Amino acid sequence: MTNTLLIKNGHIVDPAQKLDQKADILIENGKISKIGKSLPPPSKAKIIDAKGKIVSPGFIDIHVHLREPGREDKETLRTASKAAAKGGITTVVGMPNTNPIADNQTVIEFVLSKAKRESLINIQACGSITKGEKGQEIAEIWEMKQSGAIAVSDDGFDIQNLDVYRKALQYCKTHDMPIISHTEDVNLAKDGQMHEGTVSTLLGLKGIPACAEDAATARIITLVEDVDHRMHFTHVSSKGAIDMIKLAQHKHLPVTADTTPHHFSLTDEAVANYDTNAKVNPPLRSEDHRQAILKGLKDGTLSCIVTDHAPHLWTEKQREFQSAPAGIVGFETMLSLIITNLVNTKVLTLSEAIAKITINPAKTLSLPDIGTLKPGSRADITIFDPKATWTVDKTKFESKGMNTPFHGMKLYGVVTDTFVKGKQVLQNGKICSTT
Ligand SMILES: [Zn+2]
């Protein structure tokens, strides 16, 4: 098998190097070797023609639910990795709310070693902040870091006891462990089914007020200011939270944030017919919040985009709204939602958009060697056609989950080829059979 690859005639967009031009890329032994115009093909090199397409660093998604261990009926590391490869995503960070919860070395080691054997892409693990994500006792954070966990989060919940949270921040600062915050006041959000507003009133569903996210954001920023350790706010959905994060960044606090494709694409109107596929936490909010998200993406307050890929069983989403689980699958629609709803609408340039799924998340969690096509970096590469269109068909997903509110929508942007460490895992939109 050849381990030299030449990607020719593509348009390279690599925000980390401020590259936005036609060029060729040479890959040798799993690493980027050279970028230049009309590179001569070395003997025995495999040639890929990327004419008319964008060549980008492989996408990085730092907030996903892989469901293994515990819910292999919803997704496995293998099926998740196929879905990610299909979406051009070459690195994901799995959240710890599996069964059992990843609050100790054993679970982290299980996930990472199984991923090494079965995954087509690079899977990273995030441990929990507290034992069992119960918000009471700090988990084995240092031990999990030794086993390869790259961050901690109590995703799905938020630590309500600020004394516990402050100690966790101090502990993580000592061990230089990034924290990802799912930000929610549980009392204000209790039993809520969707965003609190006109639509929730019309539907007669209990709402989650935006202040549940705003209040929790404020108290966490207070702790960040006190401890001075970095905090990454994830799936940010409310205007108030964005305003506070922006203010904290102006004060040079070590605060970063992301949002999701569903939060910048949809509003609570998507729930109007009780569509459980639009049930997600935090909830899809009203148009004024969506506009604040677009502004936050444009001005950089929200530096990353994550899918919060959350596969559920069809039978679970068939339940009545109140008892259906929250979550949307996101890998296979991420790029298209970014192209259709951010780039084609001129909210972001293509380069600004790609930064939010490549170099920015790599920097946020200090992931080395990825997120750029700089010579010497790992050859994780995504090739896509931004002008091509397709209609979302959930029955054709590589993911086991079909819970998407985007089924049937016509979107722009098709990923054609994905490479991980120089190895092709997606070719012309199909998972490579040898992987
Ligand atoms: Zn969450």
Short mmCIF file of C-alpha atoms and ligand atoms in Angstrom, two decimals:
data_model
loop_
_atom_site.label_atom_id
_atom_site.label_comp_id
_atom_site.label_asym_id
_atom_site.label_seq_id
_atom_site.Cartn_x
_atom_site.Cartn_y
_atom_site.Cartn_z
CA MET A 1 0.00 0.00 0.00
CA THR A 2 1.30 3.42 -0.92
CA ASN A 3 1.73 5.91 1.89
CA THR A 4 2.34 8.89 -0.37
CA LEU A 5 -0.67 10.87 -1.48
CA LEU A 6 -0.98 13.97 -3.63
CA ILE A 7 -4.20 15.99 -3.52
CA LYS A 8 -4.18 18.11 -6.67
CA ASN A 9 -6.09 21.11 -8.04
CA GLY A 10 -8.14 21.77 -4.90
CA HIS A 11 -8.89 25.10 -3.26
CA ILE A 12 -7.20 24.96 0.14
CA VAL A 13 -8.82 26.73 3.07
CA ASP A 14 -6.71 26.51 6.22
CA PRO A 15 -7.52 29.41 8.57
CA ALA A 16 -4.62 28.51 10.90
CA GLN A 17 -2.18 29.45 8.12
CA LYS A 18 -4.47 32.09 6.57
CA LEU A 19 -4.48 29.97 3.41
CA ASP A 20 -7.37 30.46 0.99
CA GLN A 21 -6.04 29.57 -2.45
CA LYS A 22 -5.65 26.91 -5.14
CA ALA A 23 -2.75 24.57 -4.31
CA ASP A 24 -1.68 20.93 -4.10
CA ILE A 25 -0.94 19.01 -0.89
CA LEU A 26 1.59 16.23 -0.56
CA ILE A 27 1.08 13.69 2.24
CA GLU A 28 3.81 11.32 3.31
CA ASN A 29 3.65 8.73 6.09
CA GLY A 30 0.44 10.11 7.56
CA LYS A 31 1.69 13.68 7.81
CA ILE A 32 1.34 16.81 5.69
CA SER A 33 4.63 17.10 3.86
CA LYS A 34 4.26 20.04 1.47
CA ILE A 35 1.77 22.58 0.13
CA GLY A 36 2.45 24.34 -3.16
CA LYS A 37 1.34 25.13 -6.68
CA SER A 38 1.56 22.32 -9.25
CA LEU A 39 3.56 19.93 -7.07
CA PRO A 40 5.11 17.14 -9.17
CA PRO A 41 3.72 13.72 -8.23
CA PRO A 42 6.38 11.54 -6.59
CA SER A 43 6.65 8.03 -8.04
CA LYS A 44 4.05 5.58 -6.65
CA ALA A 45 2.01 8.43 -5.13
CA LYS A 46 -1.75 8.02 -5.12
CA ILE A 47 -3.28 11.07 -6.82
CA ILE A 48 -6.59 12.61 -5.77
CA ASP A 49 -8.12 15.23 -8.06
CA ALA A 50 -9.91 17.86 -5.97
CA LYS A 51 -10.77 20.21 -8.85
CA GLY A 52 -13.70 22.47 -7.98
CA LYS A 53 -13.63 21.39 -4.35
CA ILE A 54 -12.47 22.80 -1.01
CA VAL A 55 -9.62 21.03 0.78
CA SER A 56 -9.71 21.71 4.50
CA PRO A 57 -8.15 20.38 7.69
CA GLY A 58 -10.31 17.50 9.00
CA PHE A 59 -13.17 18.81 11.12
CA ILE A 60 -13.01 18.65 14.92
CA ASP A 61 -16.19 18.24 16.98
CA ILE A 62 -15.52 18.68 20.69
CA HIS A 63 -18.99 17.77 21.98
CA VAL A 64 -20.52 14.44 20.97
CA HIS A 65 -22.36 11.50 22.53
CA LEU A 66 -21.00 8.14 21.37
CA ARG A 67 -23.32 6.04 23.61
CA GLU A 68 -20.70 3.33 24.18
CA PRO A 69 -20.41 1.89 26.80
CA GLY A 70 -23.98 1.18 27.80
CA ARG A 71 -26.25 2.14 24.94
CA GLU A 72 -24.83 0.31 21.95
CA ASP A 73 -28.40 0.01 20.68
CA LYS A 74 -28.30 3.78 20.03
CA GLU A 75 -24.76 4.08 18.65
CA THR A 76 -21.34 2.41 18.91
CA LEU A 77 -17.86 3.84 18.59
CA ARG A 78 -17.77 2.13 15.18
CA THR A 79 -21.07 3.51 13.82
CA ALA A 80 -20.37 6.96 15.29
CA SER A 81 -16.98 7.00 13.59
CA LYS A 82 -18.55 6.11 10.23
CA ALA A 83 -21.13 8.89 10.60
CA ALA A 84 -18.38 11.34 11.56
CA ALA A 85 -16.22 10.32 8.57
CA LYS A 86 -19.25 10.83 6.31
CA GLY A 87 -19.57 14.35 7.70
CA GLY A 88 -15.87 15.11 7.21
CA ILE A 89 -15.20 14.99 10.97
CA THR A 90 -11.84 13.43 11.82
CA THR A 91 -11.69 14.09 15.58
CA VAL A 92 -14.49 13.94 18.14
CA VAL A 93 -14.56 14.39 21.91
CA GLY A 94 -17.01 11.98 23.56
CA MET A 95 -18.95 13.29 26.55
CA PRO A 96 -18.82 11.21 29.77
CA ASN A 97 -22.55 10.58 30.30
CA THR A 98 -22.37 6.96 29.15
CA ASN A 99 -23.42 3.97 31.24
CA PRO A 100 -21.35 3.68 33.37
CA ILE A 101 -20.41 7.36 33.56
CA ALA A 102 -16.80 8.07 32.55
CA ASP A 103 -15.74 9.27 36.01
CA ASN A 104 -12.75 6.93 36.43
CA GLN A 105 -9.76 5.50 34.58
CA THR A 106 -11.41 2.19 33.67
CA VAL A 107 -14.12 3.74 31.50
CA ILE A 108 -11.72 6.20 29.84
CA GLU A 109 -9.30 3.37 29.07
CA PHE A 110 -12.14 1.19 27.74
CA VAL A 111 -13.34 3.90 25.35
CA LEU A 112 -9.89 4.89 24.12
CA SER A 113 -8.62 1.34 23.60
CA LYS A 114 -11.81 0.20 21.87
CA ALA A 115 -11.78 3.33 19.71
CA LYS A 116 -8.23 2.54 18.66
CA ARG A 117 -9.38 -0.87 17.40
CA GLU A 118 -12.75 -0.01 15.89
CA SER A 119 -12.96 3.66 15.01
CA LEU A 120 -12.26 5.11 11.57
CA ILE A 121 -11.50 8.49 13.08
CA ASN A 122 -9.72 9.93 16.11
CA ILE A 123 -11.90 9.58 19.22
CA GLN A 124 -10.94 11.55 22.32
CA ALA A 125 -12.54 11.13 25.73
CA CYS A 126 -13.88 13.67 28.19
CA GLY A 127 -14.22 12.56 31.82
CA SER A 128 -16.82 13.82 34.26
CA ILE A 129 -16.10 16.58 36.78
CA THR A 130 -17.97 14.90 39.62
CA LYS A 131 -18.51 11.25 40.52
CA GLY A 132 -21.51 9.88 38.62
CA GLU A 133 -22.16 13.47 37.39
CA LYS A 134 -24.01 13.92 40.67
CA GLY A 135 -22.45 17.30 41.40
CA GLN A 136 -21.29 16.29 44.89
CA GLU A 137 -17.80 14.73 44.92
CA ILE A 138 -14.97 15.47 42.52
CA ALA A 139 -14.22 12.56 40.15
CA GLU A 140 -10.79 10.96 39.58
CA ILE A 141 -9.76 13.81 37.30
CA TRP A 142 -5.98 13.46 37.56
CA GLU A 143 -6.14 9.68 37.08
CA MET A 144 -8.40 10.12 34.03
CA LYS A 145 -5.94 12.61 32.58
CA GLN A 146 -3.19 10.00 33.02
CA SER A 147 -5.37 7.57 31.04
CA GLY A 148 -5.75 10.05 28.18
CA ALA A 149 -8.88 12.10 28.97
CA ILE A 150 -8.39 15.56 27.48
CA ALA A 151 -11.07 17.52 29.34
CA VAL A 152 -13.80 17.16 31.96
CA SER A 153 -17.50 18.01 31.89
CA ASP A 154 -20.68 17.05 33.72
CA ASP A 155 -22.50 17.42 30.39
CA GLY A 156 -26.22 16.78 30.59
CA PHE A 157 -26.20 18.34 34.04
CA ASP A 158 -24.70 21.39 35.66
CA ILE A 159 -23.05 21.43 39.08
CA GLN A 160 -25.36 23.45 41.30
CA ASN A 161 -23.19 23.49 44.43
CA LEU A 162 -20.76 26.35 43.81
CA ASP A 163 -18.41 25.20 46.57
CA VAL A 164 -17.97 21.87 44.73
CA TYR A 165 -17.61 23.68 41.40
CA ARG A 166 -15.01 26.09 42.80
CA LYS A 167 -12.94 23.22 44.22
CA ALA A 168 -13.19 21.39 40.88
CA LEU A 169 -11.92 24.49 39.09
CA GLN A 170 -9.01 24.82 41.52
CA TYR A 171 -8.19 21.13 41.11
CA CYS A 172 -8.39 21.33 37.30
CA LYS A 173 -6.20 24.43 37.32
CA THR A 174 -3.51 22.54 39.27
CA HIS A 175 -3.62 19.72 36.72
CA ASP A 176 -4.17 21.94 33.66
CA MET A 177 -7.40 20.18 32.72
CA PRO A 178 -9.89 22.13 30.56
CA ILE A 179 -13.52 22.19 31.73
CA ILE A 180 -16.52 22.12 29.40
CA SER A 181 -19.64 23.61 30.95
CA HIS A 182 -23.21 22.50 30.28
CA THR A 183 -24.73 25.61 31.76
CA GLU A 184 -28.15 25.39 33.34
CA ASP A 185 -29.87 26.27 36.60
CA VAL A 186 -31.72 23.05 37.37
CA ASN A 187 -34.44 24.66 39.44
CA LEU A 188 -35.33 27.21 36.76
CA ALA A 189 -35.18 24.51 34.05
CA LYS A 190 -36.97 21.82 36.05
CA ASP A 191 -39.47 19.72 34.05
CA GLY A 192 -39.11 22.13 31.12
CA GLN A 193 -39.78 20.65 27.68
CA MET A 194 -38.84 23.50 25.35
CA HIS A 195 -37.93 27.19 25.30
CA GLU A 196 -40.29 29.26 27.44
CA GLY A 197 -42.11 31.70 25.14
CA THR A 198 -45.11 32.15 22.89
CA VAL A 199 -44.77 28.71 21.26
CA SER A 200 -44.56 26.87 24.60
CA THR A 201 -47.65 28.72 25.76
CA LEU A 202 -49.57 27.83 22.58
CA LEU A 203 -48.54 24.18 22.85
CA GLY A 204 -49.21 23.99 26.57
CA LEU A 205 -45.71 22.64 27.25
CA LYS A 206 -43.70 23.68 30.31
CA GLY A 207 -40.95 26.05 29.22
CA ILE A 208 -37.27 26.40 30.09
CA PRO A 209 -36.67 30.13 30.49
CA ALA A 210 -33.56 31.68 28.93
CA CYS A 211 -32.64 32.92 32.40
CA ALA A 212 -31.94 29.30 33.42
CA GLU A 213 -28.89 29.50 31.13
CA ASP A 214 -28.13 33.16 31.83
CA ALA A 215 -28.09 32.79 35.62
CA ALA A 216 -25.88 29.69 35.48
CA THR A 217 -23.48 31.44 33.06
CA ALA A 218 -23.17 34.39 35.44
CA ARG A 219 -22.30 32.27 38.46
CA ILE A 220 -19.73 30.19 36.57
CA ILE A 221 -18.04 33.33 35.22
CA THR A 222 -17.84 34.52 38.82
CA LEU A 223 -15.94 31.33 39.70
CA VAL A 224 -13.65 31.67 36.66
CA GLU A 225 -12.79 35.19 37.78
CA ASP A 226 -12.05 33.91 41.28
CA VAL A 227 -9.96 30.84 40.33
CA ASP A 228 -8.56 32.04 36.99
CA HIS A 229 -8.85 28.71 35.20
CA ARG A 230 -10.12 28.29 31.64
CA MET A 231 -13.76 27.42 31.05
CA HIS A 232 -15.42 26.42 27.79
CA PHE A 233 -19.18 27.06 27.62
CA THR A 234 -20.83 24.54 25.32
CA HIS A 235 -24.04 24.61 23.24
CA VAL A 236 -24.65 28.25 24.17
CA SER A 237 -28.20 29.17 23.17
CA SER A 238 -29.31 32.36 24.92
CA LYS A 239 -28.67 36.04 24.23
CA GLY A 240 -28.00 36.78 27.89
CA ALA A 241 -25.34 34.06 28.12
CA ILE A 242 -23.62 35.34 24.96
CA ASP A 243 -23.59 38.90 26.34
CA MET A 244 -21.99 37.73 29.60
CA ILE A 245 -19.40 35.55 27.85
CA LYS A 246 -18.51 38.49 25.60
CA LEU A 247 -18.07 40.76 28.61
CA ALA A 248 -15.89 38.14 30.35
CA GLN A 249 -13.72 37.89 27.22
CA HIS A 250 -13.37 41.69 27.16
CA LYS A 251 -12.09 41.44 30.73
CA HIS A 252 -9.56 38.86 29.44
CA LEU A 253 -11.00 36.03 31.51
CA PRO A 254 -10.04 32.60 30.10
CA VAL A 255 -13.50 31.92 28.73
CA THR A 256 -14.40 30.35 25.36
CA ALA A 257 -17.72 29.15 23.93
CA ASP A 258 -19.44 27.17 21.20
CA THR A 259 -22.91 26.74 19.76
CA THR A 260 -24.52 24.06 17.58
CA PRO A 261 -25.86 23.91 14.00
CA HIS A 262 -29.40 23.34 15.29
CA HIS A 263 -29.25 26.41 17.52
CA PHE A 264 -28.11 28.69 14.68
CA SER A 265 -30.44 27.06 12.11
CA LEU A 266 -33.76 26.66 13.93
CA THR A 267 -36.06 28.33 16.42
CA ASP A 268 -38.69 27.02 18.83
CA GLU A 269 -41.12 27.14 15.87
CA ALA A 270 -39.58 23.77 14.87
CA VAL A 271 -41.36 22.27 17.89
CA ALA A 272 -44.73 23.71 16.84
CA ASN A 273 -46.18 20.37 15.72
CA TYR A 274 -44.81 18.58 18.80
CA ASP A 275 -41.92 17.23 16.73
CA THR A 276 -39.80 15.32 19.25
CA ASN A 277 -36.88 15.45 16.79
CA ALA A 278 -36.65 19.16 17.63
CA LYS A 279 -36.55 18.44 21.37
CA VAL A 280 -33.06 19.24 22.58
CA ASN A 281 -31.30 20.58 25.67
CA PRO A 282 -30.70 23.51 25.82
CA PRO A 283 -33.88 24.08 23.82
CA LEU A 284 -34.22 25.73 20.42
CA ARG A 285 -35.00 29.31 21.34
CA SER A 286 -36.85 32.22 19.71
CA GLU A 287 -35.61 34.24 16.73
CA ASP A 288 -34.08 37.03 18.87
CA HIS A 289 -31.86 34.44 20.56
CA ARG A 290 -30.96 32.90 17.19
CA GLN A 291 -29.98 36.35 15.92
CA ALA A 292 -27.76 36.82 19.01
CA ILE A 293 -26.10 33.46 18.23
CA LEU A 294 -25.39 34.57 14.64
CA LYS A 295 -23.89 37.80 15.99
CA GLY A 296 -21.82 35.87 18.53
CA LEU A 297 -20.50 33.62 15.77
CA LYS A 298 -19.64 36.63 13.61
CA ASP A 299 -17.87 38.65 16.32
CA GLY A 300 -16.00 35.60 17.64
CA THR A 301 -17.61 35.33 21.08
CA LEU A 302 -18.64 31.85 19.92
CA SER A 303 -15.36 30.55 18.52
CA CYS A 304 -16.36 26.92 17.91
CA ILE A 305 -19.25 24.93 16.46
CA VAL A 306 -20.09 21.49 17.91
CA THR A 307 -22.79 19.04 16.89
CA ASP A 308 -23.80 17.69 20.33
CA HIS A 309 -24.49 14.54 18.24
CA ALA A 310 -27.00 12.66 20.40
CA PRO A 311 -28.46 9.53 18.81
CA HIS A 312 -31.65 8.07 20.30
CA LEU A 313 -33.87 5.14 19.36
CA TRP A 314 -36.72 5.80 16.97
CA THR A 315 -39.06 4.18 19.51
CA GLU A 316 -37.97 6.67 22.19
CA LYS A 317 -38.57 9.66 19.94
CA GLN A 318 -42.01 8.22 19.04
CA ARG A 319 -43.16 8.77 22.61
CA GLU A 320 -45.30 11.76 23.56
CA PHE A 321 -43.29 14.97 23.77
CA GLN A 322 -42.95 15.06 27.58
CA SER A 323 -41.37 11.62 27.83
CA ALA A 324 -39.22 11.65 24.67
CA PRO A 325 -35.48 12.11 25.30
CA ALA A 326 -33.75 15.34 24.21
CA GLY A 327 -31.15 15.24 21.44
CA ILE A 328 -30.42 15.51 17.72
CA VAL A 329 -27.95 13.56 15.55
CA GLY A 330 -25.51 15.96 13.99
CA PHE A 331 -22.44 14.50 12.28
CA GLU A 332 -23.87 14.05 8.79
CA THR A 333 -25.55 17.45 8.55
CA MET A 334 -22.97 19.68 10.29
CA LEU A 335 -21.06 21.00 7.28
CA SER A 336 -24.20 21.46 5.16
CA LEU A 337 -25.96 23.47 7.88
CA ILE A 338 -22.86 25.65 8.23
CA ILE A 339 -22.64 26.24 4.45
CA THR A 340 -26.39 26.74 3.99
CA ASN A 341 -27.18 28.84 7.07
CA LEU A 342 -23.91 30.67 7.82
CA VAL A 343 -21.79 30.90 4.67
CA ASN A 344 -24.44 31.23 1.94
CA THR A 345 -26.31 33.76 4.10
CA LYS A 346 -23.06 35.75 4.49
CA VAL A 347 -22.98 35.52 8.29
CA LEU A 348 -19.46 34.04 8.03
CA THR A 349 -16.92 33.69 5.26
CA LEU A 350 -16.02 30.11 4.41
CA SER A 351 -12.65 30.59 6.10
CA GLU A 352 -14.26 31.98 9.30
CA ALA A 353 -16.67 29.03 9.32
CA ILE A 354 -13.94 26.43 8.83
CA ALA A 355 -11.89 27.97 11.67
CA LYS A 356 -14.77 27.18 14.02
CA ILE A 357 -14.55 23.45 13.24
CA THR A 358 -10.77 23.12 12.85
CA ILE A 359 -8.13 25.29 14.51
CA ASN A 360 -10.38 26.96 17.11
CA PRO A 361 -11.58 23.75 18.79
CA ALA A 362 -8.02 22.34 18.57
CA LYS A 363 -6.75 25.40 20.45
CA THR A 364 -9.64 25.41 22.92
CA LEU A 365 -8.81 21.93 24.20
CA SER A 366 -5.05 22.10 23.42
CA LEU A 367 -5.24 19.23 20.91
CA PRO A 368 -1.82 19.10 19.22
CA ASP A 369 -1.01 18.40 15.54
CA ILE A 370 -4.57 18.77 14.23
CA GLY A 371 -6.88 21.51 12.96
CA THR A 372 -4.36 22.73 10.37
CA LEU A 373 -2.63 21.59 7.19
CA LYS A 374 0.72 23.02 8.28
CA PRO A 375 3.58 20.77 7.09
CA GLY A 376 4.41 18.32 9.88
CA SER A 377 0.80 18.13 11.14
CA ARG A 378 -1.21 14.95 11.06
CA ALA A 379 -2.80 14.41 7.65
CA ASP A 380 -6.43 14.67 8.73
CA ILE A 381 -8.09 16.22 5.68
CA THR A 382 -11.62 16.82 4.45
CA ILE A 383 -12.57 17.52 0.83
CA PHE A 384 -16.00 18.93 0.07
CA ASP A 385 -18.02 20.61 -2.64
CA PRO A 386 -19.67 23.72 -1.16
CA LYS A 387 -21.94 24.23 -4.19
CA ALA A 388 -23.32 20.69 -4.44
CA THR A 389 -26.80 20.14 -3.00
CA TRP A 390 -28.46 17.14 -1.39
CA THR A 391 -31.67 16.34 0.42
CA VAL A 392 -31.28 15.07 3.98
CA ASP A 393 -32.47 11.47 4.17
CA LYS A 394 -32.24 10.10 7.71
CA THR A 395 -32.72 6.53 6.45
CA LYS A 396 -29.37 6.80 4.68
CA PHE A 397 -27.38 7.95 7.72
CA GLU A 398 -24.33 5.95 8.82
CA SER A 399 -25.33 6.80 12.39
CA LYS A 400 -27.75 4.44 14.10
CA GLY A 401 -29.73 7.53 15.14
CA MET A 402 -32.34 9.00 12.79
CA ASN A 403 -33.47 11.73 15.18
CA THR A 404 -33.03 14.82 13.04
CA PRO A 405 -35.38 17.76 12.45
CA PHE A 406 -33.63 18.36 9.10
CA HIS A 407 -35.02 15.28 7.28
CA GLY A 408 -36.23 16.23 3.81
CA MET A 409 -34.45 19.59 3.75
CA LYS A 410 -32.39 20.57 0.72
CA LEU A 411 -28.96 21.73 1.86
CA TYR A 412 -25.75 22.96 0.24
CA GLY A 413 -22.34 21.38 0.83
CA VAL A 414 -21.38 17.75 0.30
CA VAL A 415 -18.35 16.05 1.86
CA THR A 416 -16.77 13.77 -0.74
CA ASP A 417 -13.49 12.56 0.77
CA THR A 418 -12.13 12.22 4.31
CA PHE A 419 -8.59 11.25 5.31
CA VAL A 420 -7.41 10.31 8.80
CA LYS A 421 -3.62 10.22 9.32
CA GLY A 422 -3.30 10.11 5.54
CA LYS A 423 -5.58 7.10 5.20
CA GLN A 424 -8.72 7.55 3.13
CA VAL A 425 -11.85 6.62 5.10
CA LEU A 426 -14.44 8.28 2.82
CA GLN A 427 -14.22 8.22 -0.97
CA ASN A 428 -16.72 9.98 -3.25
CA GLY A 429 -19.16 10.12 -0.33
CA LYS A 430 -18.90 6.41 0.51
CA ILE A 431 -17.18 4.84 3.52
CA CYS A 432 -14.12 2.96 2.24
CA SER A 433 -14.73 -0.76 2.41
CA THR A 434 -11.21 -1.56 3.58
CA THR A 435 -11.48 0.52 6.75
ZN ZN B 1 -25.05 19.40 27.29
#
